Coordinates of C-alpha atoms and ligand atoms in Angstrom, one line a residue:
M1379 CA 59.3 69.7 65.7
I1380 CA 60.6 71.4 62.2
Q1381 CA 60.8 74.7 64.2
L1382 CA 63.6 72.8 66.4
Y1383 CA 64.8 71.3 63.3
I1384 CA 65.8 74.1 61.0
P1385 CA 68.0 76.0 63.7
L1386 CA 69.7 72.8 65.0
N1387 CA 70.7 71.9 61.4
F1388 CA 71.6 75.4 60.5
L1389 CA 73.9 75.0 63.8
G1390 CA 75.3 71.7 62.4
V1391 CA 76.1 73.2 59.4
I1392 CA 77.8 76.1 60.9
Y1393 CA 79.8 74.1 63.3
R1394 CA 80.8 71.7 60.3
E1395 CA 82.3 74.5 58.5
I1396 CA 84.0 76.3 61.4
K1397 CA 85.6 72.6 62.5
Q1398 CA 86.8 72.3 59.1
S1399 CA 88.6 75.5 58.5
L1400 CA 90.4 75.1 62.0
T1401 CA 90.1 78.8 62.2
D1402 CA 88.3 80.6 64.7
L1403 CA 88.7 78.0 67.5
E1404 CA 87.4 79.9 70.3
K1405 CA 83.8 80.3 68.5
M1406 CA 84.1 76.5 67.8
F1407 CA 84.7 75.7 71.5
T1408 CA 81.3 77.5 72.2
L1409 CA 79.3 75.7 69.6
M1410 CA 81.2 72.3 71.1
E1411 CA 79.5 73.2 73.9
R1412 CA 76.1 73.1 72.5
E1413 CA 77.0 70.1 70.1
R1414 CA 78.7 67.4 72.1
E1415 CA 79.5 64.7 69.6
I1416 CA 83.0 64.2 71.1
A1417 CA 82.2 63.7 74.9
D1418 CA 84.5 62.9 78.0
V1419 CA 84.7 59.5 78.9
P1420 CA 82.6 59.1 82.3
G1421 CA 85.5 59.8 85.0
A1422 CA 87.8 61.2 82.7
Q1423 CA 90.9 62.8 84.3
P1424 CA 92.7 65.9 82.9
L1425 CA 95.9 65.0 81.0
Q1426 CA 99.0 64.7 83.2
L1427 CA 102.3 66.9 82.1
A1428 CA 105.3 67.9 83.7
A1429 CA 105.3 72.0 84.3
D1430 CA 107.9 72.4 81.8
G1431 CA 106.6 70.1 79.1
A1432 CA 109.7 67.7 79.2
D1433 CA 107.5 64.6 78.7
A1434 CA 105.2 66.4 76.0
T1435 CA 105.9 63.8 73.5
V1436 CA 103.1 63.0 71.3
R1437 CA 102.4 59.8 69.3
F1438 CA 100.1 58.6 66.6
E1439 CA 99.9 55.0 66.9
D1440 CA 98.3 53.0 63.8
V1441 CA 95.8 55.7 63.4
T1442 CA 92.8 55.2 61.1
F1443 CA 90.0 57.8 60.3
A1444 CA 87.2 58.4 58.2
Y1445 CA 85.2 61.4 58.4
D1446 CA 82.3 59.4 56.8
P1447 CA 82.6 55.5 57.1
A1448 CA 82.5 54.8 53.0
R1449 CA 85.6 56.9 52.6
T1450 CA 88.9 56.1 54.6
I1451 CA 91.2 59.4 55.0
L1452 CA 94.0 58.3 56.7
H1453 CA 95.3 54.7 57.0
G1454 CA 97.4 52.9 59.7
I1455 CA 99.5 56.5 60.5
S1456 CA 102.3 56.2 63.1
F1457 CA 104.5 58.8 64.2
E1458 CA 106.0 60.3 67.0
I1459 CA 107.1 64.0 67.8
P1460 CA 109.4 63.2 70.6
A1461 CA 109.0 66.1 73.5
G1462 CA 110.5 69.6 72.3
K1463 CA 110.9 68.3 68.5
T1464 CA 109.3 69.3 65.5
V1465 CA 107.7 67.0 63.0
A1466 CA 106.6 68.6 59.6
V1467 CA 104.0 66.8 57.2
V1468 CA 104.1 67.7 53.7
G1469 CA 101.9 66.2 50.8
P1470 CA 99.4 67.2 47.8
S1471 CA 96.3 69.1 48.9
G1472 CA 93.5 66.5 50.6
S1473 CA 96.6 64.0 51.4
G1474 CA 95.0 64.2 55.0
K1475 CA 97.5 66.5 56.6
S1476 CA 95.2 69.1 58.6
T1477 CA 93.3 65.9 59.4
L1478 CA 96.1 65.1 61.4
A1479 CA 96.0 68.2 63.3
R1480 CA 92.1 68.0 63.9
L1481 CA 92.5 64.7 65.2
L1482 CA 94.8 65.9 67.6
F1483 CA 92.9 68.5 68.8
R1484 CA 90.1 66.1 69.1
F1485 CA 87.7 67.4 67.0
Y1486 CA 87.2 63.8 66.2
D1487 CA 88.0 60.5 67.6
V1488 CA 89.9 58.0 65.6
Q1489 CA 88.0 54.8 64.5
Q1490 CA 91.2 52.8 64.9
G1491 CA 94.6 53.2 66.6
R1492 CA 95.3 56.1 69.4
I1493 CA 96.7 59.2 70.0
T1494 CA 98.9 60.1 73.3
V1495 CA 100.4 63.0 74.6
A1496 CA 102.9 62.0 77.5
G1497 CA 101.9 58.7 77.1
Q1498 CA 98.1 59.0 77.9
D1499 CA 95.3 58.5 75.1
I1500 CA 93.6 61.5 74.4
K1501 CA 90.4 59.5 74.1
Q1502 CA 90.7 59.2 77.8
V1503 CA 91.6 62.4 79.5
T1504 CA 89.2 65.2 79.3
Q1505 CA 89.1 67.2 76.4
S1506 CA 89.8 70.6 78.1
S1507 CA 92.8 69.4 79.5
V1508 CA 94.1 68.2 76.1
R1509 CA 93.1 71.6 74.5
S1510 CA 94.8 73.7 77.2
S1511 CA 98.1 72.0 76.4
L1512 CA 98.0 72.7 72.9
G1513 CA 98.3 75.7 70.8
I1514 CA 97.7 76.2 67.1
V1515 CA 98.5 78.9 64.9
P1516 CA 95.7 78.6 62.0
Q1517 CA 96.3 79.1 58.5
D1518 CA 93.7 82.1 58.7
T1519 CA 93.2 83.5 62.1
V1520 CA 89.6 84.8 62.8
L1521 CA 89.7 87.8 64.8
F1522 CA 86.9 89.0 67.3
N1523 CA 85.4 92.4 66.5
D1524 CA 87.0 93.8 69.9
T1525 CA 90.2 95.3 70.7
V1526 CA 93.6 94.4 69.9
E1527 CA 94.2 93.6 73.6
Y1528 CA 91.5 91.7 73.9
N1529 CA 92.5 89.9 70.7
I1530 CA 95.7 89.0 71.6
A1531 CA 94.8 88.2 75.4
Y1532 CA 92.3 85.6 74.2
G1533 CA 95.7 82.9 74.4
R1534 CA 95.5 83.3 78.6
P1535 CA 92.3 85.6 79.7
G1536 CA 93.3 87.5 82.6
A1537 CA 96.8 88.3 81.3
T1538 CA 98.1 92.3 82.1
R1539 CA 98.6 94.6 79.2
T1540 CA 102.4 94.0 80.3
E1541 CA 102.3 90.6 79.4
V1542 CA 100.0 91.4 76.5
E1543 CA 102.6 93.9 75.0
A1544 CA 105.4 91.7 75.6
A1545 CA 103.6 88.9 73.7
A1546 CA 103.0 91.5 70.7
K1547 CA 106.6 92.4 70.6
A1548 CA 107.9 88.7 70.4
A1549 CA 105.4 88.1 67.5
H1550 CA 106.8 91.8 66.3
I1551 CA 103.3 93.2 65.8
H1552 CA 103.6 95.8 68.6
A1553 CA 105.1 98.9 66.5
F1554 CA 101.8 98.1 64.1
I1555 CA 99.5 98.5 67.2
A1556 CA 101.5 101.1 68.6
A1557 CA 100.7 103.0 65.8
A1558 CA 97.0 102.8 65.6
P1559 CA 95.1 105.5 66.6
K1560 CA 94.2 104.0 70.1
A1561 CA 96.9 101.5 70.4
Y1562 CA 96.0 98.4 72.2
D1563 CA 92.3 99.9 72.7
T1564 CA 92.0 100.3 68.8
M1565 CA 88.9 98.0 67.9
V1566 CA 89.7 95.5 65.3
G1567 CA 87.6 94.3 62.6
E1568 CA 85.4 95.4 59.7
R1569 CA 84.8 98.9 60.9
G1570 CA 88.0 98.9 62.9
L1571 CA 91.5 98.4 62.3
K1572 CA 92.0 96.2 59.4
L1573 CA 94.8 93.7 59.3
S1574 CA 96.8 92.0 56.6
G1575 CA 97.2 88.3 56.7
G1576 CA 100.4 88.3 58.1
E1577 CA 99.4 90.7 60.7
K1578 CA 96.7 88.4 61.6
Q1579 CA 99.1 85.7 61.7
R1580 CA 101.3 87.7 64.1
V1581 CA 98.4 88.0 66.6
A1582 CA 97.7 84.2 66.4
I1583 CA 101.1 84.2 67.4
A1584 CA 101.3 86.6 70.2
R1585 CA 98.2 84.6 71.5
T1586 CA 100.2 81.4 71.6
L1587 CA 103.0 83.0 73.1
L1588 CA 100.6 84.2 76.0
K1589 CA 99.4 80.7 76.3
N1590 CA 102.4 79.1 76.3
P1591 CA 101.5 75.7 75.8
P1592 CA 103.9 72.6 75.6
V1593 CA 102.5 71.5 72.3
M1594 CA 102.3 73.5 69.2
I1595 CA 100.3 72.7 65.6
F1596 CA 101.2 75.4 62.9
D1597 CA 99.1 75.5 59.9
E1598 CA 101.3 77.1 57.6
A1599 CA 99.2 79.8 55.6
T1600 CA 98.6 78.5 51.6
S1601 CA 97.7 82.2 51.0
A1602 CA 100.7 84.1 49.5
L1603 CA 102.5 86.4 52.0
D1604 CA 105.2 88.4 50.3
S1605 CA 108.3 86.6 50.7
A1606 CA 109.9 89.3 53.3
N1607 CA 107.0 88.3 55.3
E1608 CA 106.9 85.2 55.1
R1609 CA 110.6 84.6 55.8
A1610 CA 110.0 87.0 59.1
I1611 CA 107.2 84.8 60.2
Q1612 CA 108.5 81.5 59.7
A1613 CA 111.3 82.8 61.8
E1614 CA 108.9 84.2 64.7
L1615 CA 107.5 80.4 64.2
Q1616 CA 110.4 78.7 64.8
S1617 CA 111.4 80.8 67.6
V1618 CA 107.8 80.0 69.4
A1619 CA 108.5 76.3 68.8
Q1620 CA 111.9 76.5 70.2
N1621 CA 111.9 73.5 72.9
K1622 CA 107.9 72.9 72.2
T1623 CA 106.6 69.9 70.6
T1624 CA 105.5 70.9 67.3
L1625 CA 103.3 69.5 64.4
V1626 CA 104.0 71.7 61.6
I1627 CA 101.6 71.5 58.4
A1628 CA 103.8 72.8 55.8
H1629 CA 103.1 74.3 52.5
R1630 CA 106.6 75.5 51.6
L1631 CA 109.6 72.8 51.7
S1632 CA 112.0 75.8 53.4
T1633 CA 109.8 75.4 56.6
V1634 CA 110.9 71.8 57.0
V1635 CA 114.3 71.8 56.9
D1636 CA 115.2 72.0 60.4
A1637 CA 112.5 69.3 61.4
H1638 CA 113.4 66.5 63.6
E1639 CA 111.3 64.4 60.8
I1640 CA 109.3 65.1 58.0
L1641 CA 106.2 62.8 57.0
V1642 CA 105.6 62.9 53.1
M1643 CA 101.6 61.9 52.9
D1644 CA 99.9 61.3 50.0
A1645 CA 96.0 60.0 49.7
G1646 CA 96.3 59.3 53.5
R1647 CA 99.4 57.3 53.9
I1648 CA 103.0 58.5 54.8
I1649 CA 105.0 57.6 51.9
E1650 CA 108.3 58.7 52.9
R1651 CA 109.9 59.5 56.2
G1652 CA 113.2 61.0 57.5
N1653 CA 115.1 64.4 58.0
H1654 CA 115.8 66.6 54.9
A1655 CA 119.1 65.1 54.1
Q1656 CA 117.7 61.9 54.2
L1657 CA 114.9 62.1 51.9
L1658 CA 117.2 64.4 49.6
A1659 CA 119.4 61.4 49.4
A1660 CA 116.6 58.8 49.0
N1661 CA 115.6 60.9 45.6
G1662 CA 112.0 60.1 45.7
R1663 CA 108.7 62.1 46.2
Y1664 CA 110.5 64.7 48.7
A1665 CA 113.4 65.3 46.5
S1666 CA 111.3 66.1 43.2
M1667 CA 109.2 68.1 45.3
W1668 CA 112.5 70.1 46.7
A1669 CA 114.0 70.3 43.2
L1670 CA 110.7 71.7 41.7
Q1671 CA 110.3 74.2 44.5
Q1672 CA 113.9 75.4 44.1
S1673 CA 113.6 75.8 40.7
A1674 CA 110.3 77.6 40.9
E1675 CA 112.0 80.1 43.5
Ligands
LIG1883 P1 95.2 71.1 52.1 O1 96.8 71.1 51.8 O2 94.4 71.4 51.0 O3 95.1 71.8 53.1 P2 95.2 68.5 53.5 O4 96.1 67.5 53.0 O5 95.3 69.0 55.0 O6 94.8 69.5 52.2 P3 92.9 67.3 54.7 O7 92.2 68.9 54.9 O8 93.3 66.6 55.9 O9 93.9 67.6 53.8 O10 91.6 66.5 53.9 C1 92.1 65.0 53.5 C2 90.8 64.4 52.6 O11 89.6 64.6 53.8 C3 90.3 65.1 51.7 O12 90.1 64.4 50.8 C4 88.9 66.2 51.9 O13 88.3 66.3 51.0 C5 88.5 65.2 53.0 N1 87.8 65.9 54.1 C6 88.1 66.8 55.0 N2 87.3 67.4 55.5 C7 86.1 66.5 55.7 C8 84.7 66.3 56.3 N3 84.6 67.2 57.5 N4 84.1 65.8 55.9 C9 84.4 64.6 54.7 N5 85.6 64.8 54.1 C10 86.5 65.6 54.9

């Protein structure tokens, strides 16, 4: 028994760590298969979405959530991301921003309220259909020790080289790859091609472009990229998000200026909401965060 317990317990630890960081989703899927913490309801059907994603509205309806019953992390959160629009979430570290993304991806089930995509409760449809309708560009992409092509094509297994190249071009990483010794056949990783934070993020963008899901989640990097790189990546993310239902977890307010709605979170509650101009006019928390960031820049 103990022999079984130790590896299982270890797996549980790894699972939680991976889940936590939202980084290597693919590895997590494999682990998810083993540990069915979140199960499909009996007879769950796939999420029904229009082919063009025109109905892919996301709604959080009075969502309350706790990782641990003793400590509620989200308190009655409600918001809507109309199909094709962007909602940005800002707020201090630990306020619950990434938790929103984890719940939308259904890493966990909510304790109260519900989350719907195109009007369907994500708890009632198959997990695989929810996940295939979502694309995530995480803070820190973990790449496989495999070729550049494999790493990009992971967004859509079976994609052709031409499609992989087109996605890499759109994510502005093609020239970098083409200059590597074996171009798209170059191995990535410890003993292969090493990529900077910005380059990894571009690979994640290319993957997501290939996947072309109707709903996107961007977890903006907290780690400092140089500002030219950062602006370029922001511009690329914005073009990827065009006409997609998008949730942006923003660490820099410059990213959120054009969002349809900005949610300011604190300690698991939405304390202010509105668009950039409205929030500046309200002269509250957002306005002071904005002033602070402007003066820092
Ligand atoms: P940051 O800007 O630093 O990424 P955040 O606003 O995204 O922060 P979350 O990651 O959503 O914050 O975390 C919200 C709260 O939930 C924090 O207090 C955190 O400690 C707690 N928390 C996060 N993951 C877990 C977990 N797996 N188990 C227990 N508590 C957790």
